[in-house]
mmCIF file of C-alpha atoms and ligand atoms in Angstrom:
data_model
loop_
_atom_site.group_PDB
_atom_site.id
_atom_site.type_symbol
_atom_site.label_atom_id
_atom_site.label_comp_id
_atom_site.label_asym_id
_atom_site.label_seq_id
_atom_site.Cartn_x
_atom_site.Cartn_y
_atom_site.Cartn_z
ATOM 1 C CA MET A 1 3.643 9.984 18.174
ATOM 2 C CA LYS A 2 5.408 9.586 21.466
ATOM 3 C CA TYR A 3 7.080 6.232 20.858
ATOM 4 C CA VAL A 4 8.433 4.246 17.956
ATOM 5 C CA TRP A 5 9.369 0.580 18.113
ATOM 6 C CA VAL A 6 13.011 -0.113 17.233
ATOM 7 C CA ASP A 7 14.480 -3.602 17.494
ATOM 8 C CA GLY A 8 12.288 -4.695 20.361
ATOM 9 C CA LYS A 9 12.301 -1.459 22.332
ATOM 10 C CA LEU A 10 9.889 1.462 22.592
ATOM 11 C CA VAL A 11 11.971 4.576 21.996
ATOM 12 C CA PRO A 12 10.902 8.266 22.074
ATOM 13 C CA GLU A 13 10.450 9.270 18.412
ATOM 14 C CA ARG A 14 12.992 12.143 18.675
ATOM 15 C CA GLU A 15 15.701 9.712 19.732
ATOM 16 C CA ALA A 16 15.129 7.277 16.870
ATOM 17 C CA VAL A 17 17.733 8.699 14.475
ATOM 18 C CA ILE A 18 20.229 7.059 12.113
ATOM 19 C CA PRO A 19 23.904 7.707 11.279
ATOM 20 C CA ILE A 20 24.786 9.563 8.060
ATOM 21 C CA LEU A 21 26.538 6.587 6.412
ATOM 22 C CA THR A 22 23.596 4.210 6.899
ATOM 23 C CA HIS A 23 23.614 1.854 3.896
ATOM 24 C CA ALA A 24 19.857 2.165 3.285
ATOM 25 C CA LEU A 25 20.028 5.955 3.066
ATOM 26 C CA HIS A 26 22.515 5.749 0.185
ATOM 27 C CA TYR A 27 21.237 2.706 -1.707
ATOM 28 C CA GLY A 28 17.588 2.271 -0.725
ATOM 29 C CA THR A 29 18.270 -1.112 0.849
ATOM 30 C CA SER A 30 15.102 -1.389 2.878
ATOM 31 C CA VAL A 31 11.818 -3.243 2.799
ATOM 32 C CA PHE A 32 8.692 -1.655 4.201
ATOM 33 C CA GLU A 33 4.952 -1.908 4.632
ATOM 34 C CA GLY A 34 2.054 0.470 4.970
ATOM 35 C CA ILE A 35 -0.639 -0.827 7.298
ATOM 36 C CA ARG A 36 -3.825 0.863 8.482
ATOM 37 C CA ALA A 37 -5.550 0.643 11.828
ATOM 38 C CA TYR A 38 -9.109 1.936 12.174
ATOM 39 C CA TRP A 39 -10.847 3.229 15.266
ATOM 40 C CA ASN A 40 -14.329 1.831 15.852
ATOM 41 C CA SER A 41 -16.185 4.108 18.252
ATOM 42 C CA GLU A 42 -19.055 1.629 18.727
ATOM 43 C CA SER A 43 -16.858 -1.158 20.037
ATOM 44 C CA ASN A 44 -14.370 1.330 21.496
ATOM 45 C CA ASN A 45 -11.530 -0.532 19.846
ATOM 46 C CA LEU A 46 -8.754 -0.030 17.315
ATOM 47 C CA TYR A 47 -8.448 -2.696 14.607
ATOM 48 C CA ILE A 48 -5.296 -3.329 12.577
ATOM 49 C CA PHE A 49 -6.300 -4.398 9.072
ATOM 50 C CA ARG A 50 -4.695 -7.592 7.709
ATOM 51 C CA ALA A 51 -1.622 -7.150 9.901
ATOM 52 C CA ARG A 52 -0.457 -10.715 9.356
ATOM 53 C CA ASP A 53 -0.769 -10.474 5.564
ATOM 54 C CA HIS A 54 1.286 -7.281 5.584
ATOM 55 C CA TYR A 55 4.040 -8.929 7.636
ATOM 56 C CA VAL A 56 3.988 -11.992 5.381
ATOM 57 C CA ARG A 57 4.603 -9.662 2.418
ATOM 58 C CA PHE A 58 7.263 -7.870 4.479
ATOM 59 C CA HIS A 59 9.082 -11.144 5.058
ATOM 60 C CA ASN A 60 8.728 -12.113 1.404
ATOM 61 C CA SER A 61 10.100 -8.732 0.263
ATOM 62 C CA ALA A 62 13.079 -9.212 2.591
ATOM 63 C CA LYS A 63 13.683 -12.771 1.415
ATOM 64 C CA ILE A 64 13.633 -11.738 -2.254
ATOM 65 C CA MET A 65 15.973 -8.808 -1.552
ATOM 66 C CA GLY A 66 18.340 -10.762 0.690
ATOM 67 C CA ILE A 67 17.692 -8.520 3.694
ATOM 68 C CA ARG A 68 17.523 -10.262 7.057
ATOM 69 C CA VAL A 69 14.540 -9.569 9.322
ATOM 70 C CA ASN A 70 15.372 -10.539 12.885
ATOM 71 C CA TYR A 71 11.722 -10.836 13.970
ATOM 72 C CA GLY A 72 9.080 -13.378 13.057
ATOM 73 C CA ILE A 73 5.658 -12.519 11.636
ATOM 74 C CA ASP A 74 3.802 -13.037 14.938
ATOM 75 C CA GLU A 75 6.441 -11.055 16.843
ATOM 76 C CA LEU A 76 5.925 -8.130 14.467
ATOM 77 C CA VAL A 77 2.129 -8.267 14.830
ATOM 78 C CA ASP A 78 2.548 -8.275 18.633
ATOM 79 C CA ALA A 79 5.068 -5.418 18.432
ATOM 80 C CA THR A 80 2.571 -3.362 16.423
ATOM 81 C CA VAL A 81 -0.129 -3.898 19.052
ATOM 82 C CA GLU A 82 2.364 -2.979 21.776
ATOM 83 C CA LEU A 83 3.323 0.220 19.936
ATOM 84 C CA LEU A 84 -0.273 1.354 19.414
ATOM 85 C CA LYS A 85 -1.082 0.662 23.062
ATOM 86 C CA ALA A 86 1.991 2.557 24.274
ATOM 87 C CA ASN A 87 0.927 5.570 22.195
ATOM 88 C CA GLU A 88 -2.676 5.211 23.435
ATOM 89 C CA VAL A 89 -3.905 5.502 19.847
ATOM 90 C CA ARG A 90 -7.660 6.091 19.593
ATOM 91 C CA GLU A 91 -7.933 7.317 16.013
ATOM 92 C CA ASN A 92 -7.237 6.004 12.518
ATOM 93 C CA VAL A 93 -3.517 5.569 11.975
ATOM 94 C CA TYR A 94 -1.039 4.569 9.310
ATOM 95 C CA ILE A 95 1.635 2.129 10.437
ATOM 96 C CA ARG A 96 5.018 2.009 8.749
ATOM 97 C CA PRO A 97 7.173 -1.032 9.493
ATOM 98 C CA ILE A 98 10.634 -0.954 7.924
ATOM 99 C CA THR A 99 13.680 -3.196 7.947
ATOM 100 C CA PHE A 100 16.775 -1.525 6.547
ATOM 101 C CA VAL A 101 20.452 -2.234 6.146
ATOM 102 C CA SER A 102 21.693 -0.150 9.043
ATOM 103 C CA ALA A 103 25.423 -0.846 8.775
ATOM 104 C CA SER A 104 27.567 2.216 8.011
ATOM 105 C CA THR A 105 29.373 1.228 4.835
ATOM 106 C CA VAL A 106 29.569 2.173 1.167
ATOM 107 C CA ASN A 107 29.977 -1.460 0.056
ATOM 108 C CA LEU A 108 27.238 -2.947 -2.086
ATOM 109 C CA ASP A 109 27.626 -6.480 -0.758
ATOM 110 C CA ILE A 110 24.864 -6.663 1.840
ATOM 111 C CA ARG A 111 25.538 -10.208 3.031
ATOM 112 C CA ASP A 112 26.197 -10.242 6.767
ATOM 113 C CA LEU A 113 25.467 -6.528 7.126
ATOM 114 C CA GLU A 114 23.521 -5.446 10.186
ATOM 115 C CA THR A 115 19.808 -4.675 9.755
ATOM 116 C CA THR A 116 17.405 -2.704 11.930
ATOM 117 C CA THR A 117 13.652 -3.129 12.154
ATOM 118 C CA ALA A 118 11.418 -0.262 13.196
ATOM 119 C CA ILE A 119 7.668 0.315 13.389
ATOM 120 C CA ILE A 120 6.276 3.846 13.331
ATOM 121 C CA ALA A 121 2.639 4.906 13.798
ATOM 122 C CA ILE A 122 1.522 8.071 11.997
ATOM 123 C CA PRO A 123 -1.856 9.831 12.279
ATOM 124 C CA PHE A 124 -3.198 9.875 8.735
ATOM 125 C CA GLY A 125 -6.232 11.234 6.956
ATOM 126 C CA HIS A 126 -6.855 10.459 3.325
ATOM 127 C CA TYR A 127 -3.713 10.228 1.186
ATOM 128 C CA LEU A 128 -5.651 11.040 -1.960
ATOM 129 C CA GLU A 129 -8.725 13.206 -1.527
ATOM 130 C CA PRO A 130 -11.476 10.749 -2.441
ATOM 131 C CA ARG A 131 -14.595 12.951 -2.193
ATOM 132 C CA GLY A 132 -15.083 14.034 -5.776
ATOM 133 C CA GLY A 133 -12.493 11.657 -7.225
ATOM 134 C CA VAL A 134 -8.996 12.383 -8.522
ATOM 135 C CA LYS A 135 -7.393 13.356 -11.824
ATOM 136 C CA ALA A 136 -4.654 11.020 -13.067
ATOM 137 C CA LYS A 137 -2.001 11.310 -15.750
ATOM 138 C CA VAL A 138 -0.488 8.392 -17.637
ATOM 139 C CA VAL A 139 3.128 9.490 -17.350
ATOM 140 C CA SER A 140 5.889 8.784 -19.854
ATOM 141 C CA TRP A 141 8.105 7.121 -17.247
ATOM 142 C CA LEU A 142 7.455 3.367 -17.321
ATOM 143 C CA ARG A 143 7.061 1.083 -14.306
ATOM 144 C CA VAL A 144 10.277 -0.773 -13.600
ATOM 145 C CA HIS A 145 9.774 -4.144 -15.283
ATOM 146 C CA ASN A 146 9.727 -7.461 -13.418
ATOM 147 C CA SER A 147 12.763 -8.551 -15.420
ATOM 148 C CA MET A 148 14.757 -5.596 -14.055
ATOM 149 C CA PHE A 149 13.655 -5.851 -10.465
ATOM 150 C CA PRO A 150 11.235 -8.131 -8.613
ATOM 151 C CA MET A 151 8.319 -5.697 -8.344
ATOM 152 C CA ARG A 152 6.321 -7.817 -5.926
ATOM 153 C CA ALA A 153 8.973 -6.990 -3.332
ATOM 154 C CA LYS A 154 8.197 -3.700 -1.573
ATOM 155 C CA VAL A 155 11.739 -2.317 -1.503
ATOM 156 C CA GLY A 156 12.591 1.269 -0.511
ATOM 157 C CA GLY A 157 14.949 2.087 -3.378
ATOM 158 C CA ILE A 158 12.448 1.164 -6.060
ATOM 159 C CA TYR A 159 10.205 4.011 -4.903
ATOM 160 C CA VAL A 160 12.317 6.524 -6.824
ATOM 161 C CA ASN A 161 10.360 5.195 -9.826
ATOM 162 C CA SER A 162 7.126 6.201 -8.048
ATOM 163 C CA VAL A 163 8.564 9.546 -6.931
ATOM 164 C CA ILE A 164 9.591 10.652 -10.426
ATOM 165 C CA ALA A 165 6.268 9.469 -11.888
ATOM 166 C CA LEU A 166 4.251 11.364 -9.271
ATOM 167 C CA LEU A 167 6.404 14.468 -9.763
ATOM 168 C CA ASP A 168 5.607 14.386 -13.483
ATOM 169 C CA ALA A 169 1.867 14.121 -12.759
ATOM 170 C CA LYS A 170 1.887 16.841 -10.077
ATOM 171 C CA VAL A 171 3.835 19.439 -12.060
ATOM 172 C CA SER A 172 1.408 18.860 -14.926
ATOM 173 C CA GLY A 173 -1.514 19.692 -12.628
ATOM 174 C CA PHE A 174 -2.783 16.166 -11.946
ATOM 175 C CA ASP A 175 -3.350 14.452 -8.583
ATOM 176 C CA GLU A 176 -1.761 11.094 -9.327
ATOM 177 C CA ALA A 177 0.317 9.196 -11.890
ATOM 178 C CA ILE A 178 -0.548 5.989 -13.695
ATOM 179 C CA LEU A 179 2.474 4.035 -14.942
ATOM 180 C CA LEU A 180 2.455 1.712 -17.933
ATOM 181 C CA ASN A 181 4.777 -1.267 -17.992
ATOM 182 C CA ARG A 182 7.470 -1.950 -20.594
ATOM 183 C CA ASP A 183 4.919 -3.718 -22.813
ATOM 184 C CA GLY A 184 2.715 -0.616 -22.872
ATOM 185 C CA TYR A 185 -0.015 -1.974 -20.599
ATOM 186 C CA VAL A 186 -1.346 -0.373 -17.431
ATOM 187 C CA ALA A 187 0.726 -1.327 -14.389
ATOM 188 C CA GLU A 188 -0.337 0.783 -11.400
ATOM 189 C CA GLY A 189 -0.394 4.196 -9.737
ATOM 190 C CA SER A 190 2.658 5.611 -7.959
ATOM 191 C CA GLY A 191 1.451 3.950 -4.759
ATOM 192 C CA GLU A 192 -1.818 2.249 -5.682
ATOM 193 C CA ASN A 193 -3.239 -0.552 -7.795
ATOM 194 C CA VAL A 194 -5.720 0.277 -10.555
ATOM 195 C CA PHE A 195 -9.180 -1.180 -11.260
ATOM 196 C CA ILE A 196 -11.513 -0.364 -14.125
ATOM 197 C CA VAL A 197 -15.243 -1.075 -14.372
ATOM 198 C CA LYS A 198 -16.729 -1.905 -17.786
ATOM 199 C CA ASP A 199 -20.298 -3.124 -18.292
ATOM 200 C CA GLY A 200 -20.603 -4.080 -14.629
ATOM 201 C CA VAL A 201 -17.397 -6.152 -14.514
ATOM 202 C CA LEU A 202 -14.211 -5.191 -12.623
ATOM 203 C CA TYR A 203 -10.823 -5.592 -14.301
ATOM 204 C CA THR A 204 -7.353 -5.171 -12.803
ATOM 205 C CA PRO A 205 -3.867 -5.853 -14.187
ATOM 206 C CA PRO A 206 -2.428 -9.314 -13.420
ATOM 207 C CA THR A 207 0.429 -9.739 -10.952
ATOM 208 C CA TYR A 208 2.907 -10.529 -13.759
ATOM 209 C CA ASP A 209 2.401 -7.056 -15.242
ATOM 210 C CA SER A 210 5.051 -5.415 -13.003
ATOM 211 C CA ILE A 211 2.799 -4.439 -10.108
ATOM 212 C CA LEU A 212 2.912 -4.693 -6.353
ATOM 213 C CA GLU A 213 0.442 -7.358 -5.246
ATOM 214 C CA GLY A 214 -1.616 -4.992 -3.150
ATOM 215 C CA ILE A 215 -3.427 -6.223 -0.084
ATOM 216 C CA THR A 216 -6.290 -3.820 -0.834
ATOM 217 C CA ARG A 217 -6.379 -5.235 -4.372
ATOM 218 C CA ASP A 218 -6.726 -8.720 -2.884
ATOM 219 C CA THR A 219 -9.348 -7.458 -0.406
ATOM 220 C CA VAL A 220 -11.430 -5.920 -3.210
ATOM 221 C CA ILE A 221 -11.183 -9.111 -5.291
ATOM 222 C CA THR A 222 -12.384 -11.105 -2.264
ATOM 223 C CA ILE A 223 -15.211 -8.850 -1.067
ATOM 224 C CA ALA A 224 -16.543 -7.981 -4.554
ATOM 225 C CA ARG A 225 -18.278 -11.381 -4.656
ATOM 226 C CA ASP A 226 -20.542 -10.235 -1.820
ATOM 227 C CA LEU A 227 -21.765 -7.249 -3.815
ATOM 228 C CA GLY A 228 -24.442 -8.870 -5.937
ATOM 229 C CA GLY A 229 -22.010 -11.311 -7.520
ATOM 230 C CA LEU A 230 -19.679 -8.623 -8.869
ATOM 231 C CA THR A 231 -16.889 -10.368 -10.760
ATOM 232 C CA VAL A 232 -13.252 -9.314 -10.973
ATOM 233 C CA ILE A 233 -11.108 -10.383 -13.910
ATOM 234 C CA GLU A 234 -7.321 -10.053 -13.794
ATOM 235 C CA LYS A 235 -6.276 -9.150 -17.323
ATOM 236 C CA ARG A 236 -3.905 -6.885 -19.188
ATOM 237 C CA ILE A 237 -5.349 -3.404 -19.567
ATOM 238 C CA ALA A 238 -4.420 -1.123 -22.464
ATOM 239 C CA ARG A 239 -4.148 2.637 -21.957
ATOM 240 C CA GLU A 240 -7.233 3.395 -24.069
ATOM 241 C CA GLU A 241 -9.315 1.020 -21.952
ATOM 242 C CA LEU A 242 -8.795 3.500 -19.117
ATOM 243 C CA TYR A 243 -10.333 6.288 -21.204
ATOM 244 C CA THR A 244 -13.374 4.262 -22.247
ATOM 245 C CA ALA A 245 -14.025 2.597 -18.874
ATOM 246 C CA ASP A 246 -17.334 3.316 -17.114
ATOM 247 C CA GLU A 247 -15.426 3.808 -13.845
ATOM 248 C CA VAL A 248 -11.807 3.717 -12.659
ATOM 249 C CA PHE A 249 -10.508 3.539 -9.107
ATOM 250 C CA PHE A 250 -7.260 3.176 -7.190
ATOM 251 C CA THR A 251 -6.723 0.809 -4.269
ATOM 252 C CA GLY A 252 -4.062 1.020 -1.599
ATOM 253 C CA GLY A 253 -5.618 0.225 1.733
ATOM 254 C CA THR A 254 -2.896 1.636 3.566
ATOM 255 C CA ALA A 255 -2.988 5.042 2.020
ATOM 256 C CA ALA A 256 -5.495 5.510 -0.790
ATOM 257 C CA GLU A 257 -8.113 2.943 0.327
ATOM 258 C CA VAL A 258 -10.616 2.930 -2.582
ATOM 259 C CA THR A 259 -10.267 6.201 -4.484
ATOM 260 C CA PRO A 260 -12.371 7.093 -7.548
ATOM 261 C CA VAL A 261 -10.502 8.394 -10.618
ATOM 262 C CA VAL A 262 -12.746 10.733 -12.601
ATOM 263 C CA ASN A 263 -10.355 12.108 -15.199
ATOM 264 C CA ILE A 264 -7.374 10.538 -16.993
ATOM 265 C CA ASP A 265 -5.174 12.538 -19.391
ATOM 266 C CA GLY A 266 -7.982 15.093 -19.674
ATOM 267 C CA ARG A 267 -10.592 12.490 -20.671
ATOM 268 C CA VAL A 268 -13.639 12.449 -18.423
ATOM 269 C CA ILE A 269 -14.242 8.954 -17.043
ATOM 270 C CA GLY A 270 -17.929 7.973 -17.123
ATOM 271 C CA ASN A 271 -19.906 11.091 -16.223
ATOM 272 C CA GLY A 272 -17.009 12.644 -14.303
ATOM 273 C CA GLU A 273 -18.379 11.652 -10.900
ATOM 274 C CA PRO A 274 -17.374 8.723 -8.688
ATOM 275 C CA GLY A 275 -19.297 5.780 -10.192
ATOM 276 C CA PRO A 276 -21.925 3.644 -8.432
ATOM 277 C CA ILE A 277 -19.841 0.441 -8.370
ATOM 278 C CA THR A 278 -16.773 2.298 -7.075
ATOM 279 C CA LEU A 279 -18.859 3.821 -4.277
ATOM 280 C CA LYS A 280 -20.439 0.444 -3.460
ATOM 281 C CA VAL A 281 -16.993 -1.184 -3.236
ATOM 282 C CA ARG A 282 -15.623 1.740 -1.250
ATOM 283 C CA ASN A 283 -18.458 1.770 1.310
ATOM 284 C CA TYR A 284 -18.325 -1.981 1.800
ATOM 285 C CA TYR A 285 -14.524 -1.843 2.103
ATOM 286 C CA MET A 286 -14.857 0.815 4.842
ATOM 287 C CA ASP A 287 -17.368 -1.414 6.691
ATOM 288 C CA VAL A 288 -14.990 -4.385 6.448
ATOM 289 C CA VAL A 289 -11.946 -2.483 7.768
ATOM 290 C CA HIS A 290 -13.952 -0.978 10.639
ATOM 291 C CA GLY A 291 -15.049 -4.428 11.818
ATOM 292 C CA LYS A 292 -18.672 -4.107 10.725
ATOM 293 C CA VAL A 293 -18.774 -7.280 8.598
ATOM 294 C CA SER A 294 -18.557 -10.346 10.832
ATOM 295 C CA LYS A 295 -17.275 -12.773 8.174
ATOM 296 C CA TYR A 296 -14.120 -10.692 7.754
ATOM 297 C CA MET A 297 -13.384 -10.138 11.435
ATOM 298 C CA ASN A 298 -10.500 -12.599 11.099
ATOM 299 C CA TRP A 299 -8.696 -9.923 9.032
ATOM 300 C CA LEU A 300 -8.728 -7.582 12.038
ATOM 301 C CA THR A 301 -6.362 -7.528 14.990
ATOM 302 C CA PRO A 302 -7.961 -5.744 17.972
ATOM 303 C CA VAL A 303 -5.497 -3.539 19.857
ATOM 304 C CA TYR A 304 -7.470 -3.199 23.113
HETATM 305 N N1 PY5 B 1 1.293 -0.361 -5.609
HETATM 306 C C1 PY5 B 1 2.288 0.330 -5.050
HETATM 307 C C2 PY5 B 1 3.453 0.730 -5.880
HETATM 308 C C3 PY5 B 1 2.243 0.663 -3.692
HETATM 309 O O1 PY5 B 1 3.236 1.352 -3.136
HETATM 310 C C4 PY5 B 1 1.120 0.281 -2.938
HETATM 311 C C5 PY5 B 1 1.050 0.620 -1.472
HETATM 312 C C6 PY5 B 1 0.084 -0.425 -3.569
HETATM 313 C C7 PY5 B 1 0.217 -0.740 -4.912
HETATM 314 C C8 PY5 B 1 -1.130 -0.892 -2.832
HETATM 315 O O2 PY5 B 1 -0.796 -1.879 -1.933
HETATM 316 P P1 PY5 B 1 -1.660 -2.151 -0.620
HETATM 317 O O3 PY5 B 1 -3.052 -2.353 -1.072
HETATM 318 O O4 PY5 B 1 -1.068 -3.376 -0.033
HETATM 319 O O5 PY5 B 1 -1.540 -0.959 0.244
HETATM 320 N N2 PY5 B 1 1.197 1.998 -1.220
HETATM 321 C C9 PY5 B 1 2.159 2.460 -0.271
HETATM 322 C C10 PY5 B 1 1.829 2.085 1.157
HETATM 323 O O6 PY5 B 1 2.399 1.124 1.608
HETATM 324 C C11 PY5 B 1 2.264 3.935 -0.420
HETATM 325 C C12 PY5 B 1 3.604 4.443 -0.213
HETATM 326 C C13 PY5 B 1 3.714 5.874 -0.618
HETATM 327 O O7 PY5 B 1 1.028 2.714 1.833
#
């Protein structure tokens, strides 16, 4: 894209570069978000999905990590609108806000160190190919446990855990990794939350099971009620419950949206096709994010 937003200014993307000793590059001292905006050709408008909720989580991640964000939640929402307008975006995009420790120092003490906030818009298709569903591997690397790091904070450095898990899955011929937590229960994908469907009921791991509290996860829990009284239960999920589920899907609005999982560790899930409840949730989710369900319009920020 032509412009990125950096500390209150629109800067040509090529010029938005960082010095080699930047603290965040060496130690992962950043907090970030992944937000989606969807183009609606009927209303000729671009809608940012749950922008405020993403920036609330952004601020919470920063507070937990002790990283200062110099911009308020509303300022960041406005900055995102400004950025999308400046780039004249008229297609679906992925938005990556980041606040990082930008001081050039090798010290670990981050108190009083300078931070930079940037927002970048990236044209994005589907992160995981959702058509026929994906194949996942339960990898041997565990999810970093809540007692080792606050996993509800979306912190840059912690993504090395996701990177090594995904690498394991990919080199073994799978599309995505599923990580268990230290207690042996299902935590999440490398960048997605996990849901299973069993006898018409949805289940997803609870927030205390070392997961990121996904905004798509919350969206699915909220909108499921509209789908013929579909219930969602947050409960611990054992590995074998994945194998014997009727359906499994990933959520990560920002990147994966609602993605069917049709094979786990070589076991065929259900009949090996995206299941009916997954597809129902997925289609309704797509209607909600595109501004086609009036009761959820308050989740959408129009850009134009
Ligand atoms: N779990 C993890 C570890 C995530 O990174 C993400 C977000 C989710 C769950 C789902 O959260 P949400 O529904 O709020 O998107 N995925 C990253 C993103 O921000 C992907 C980074 C590669 O898009």
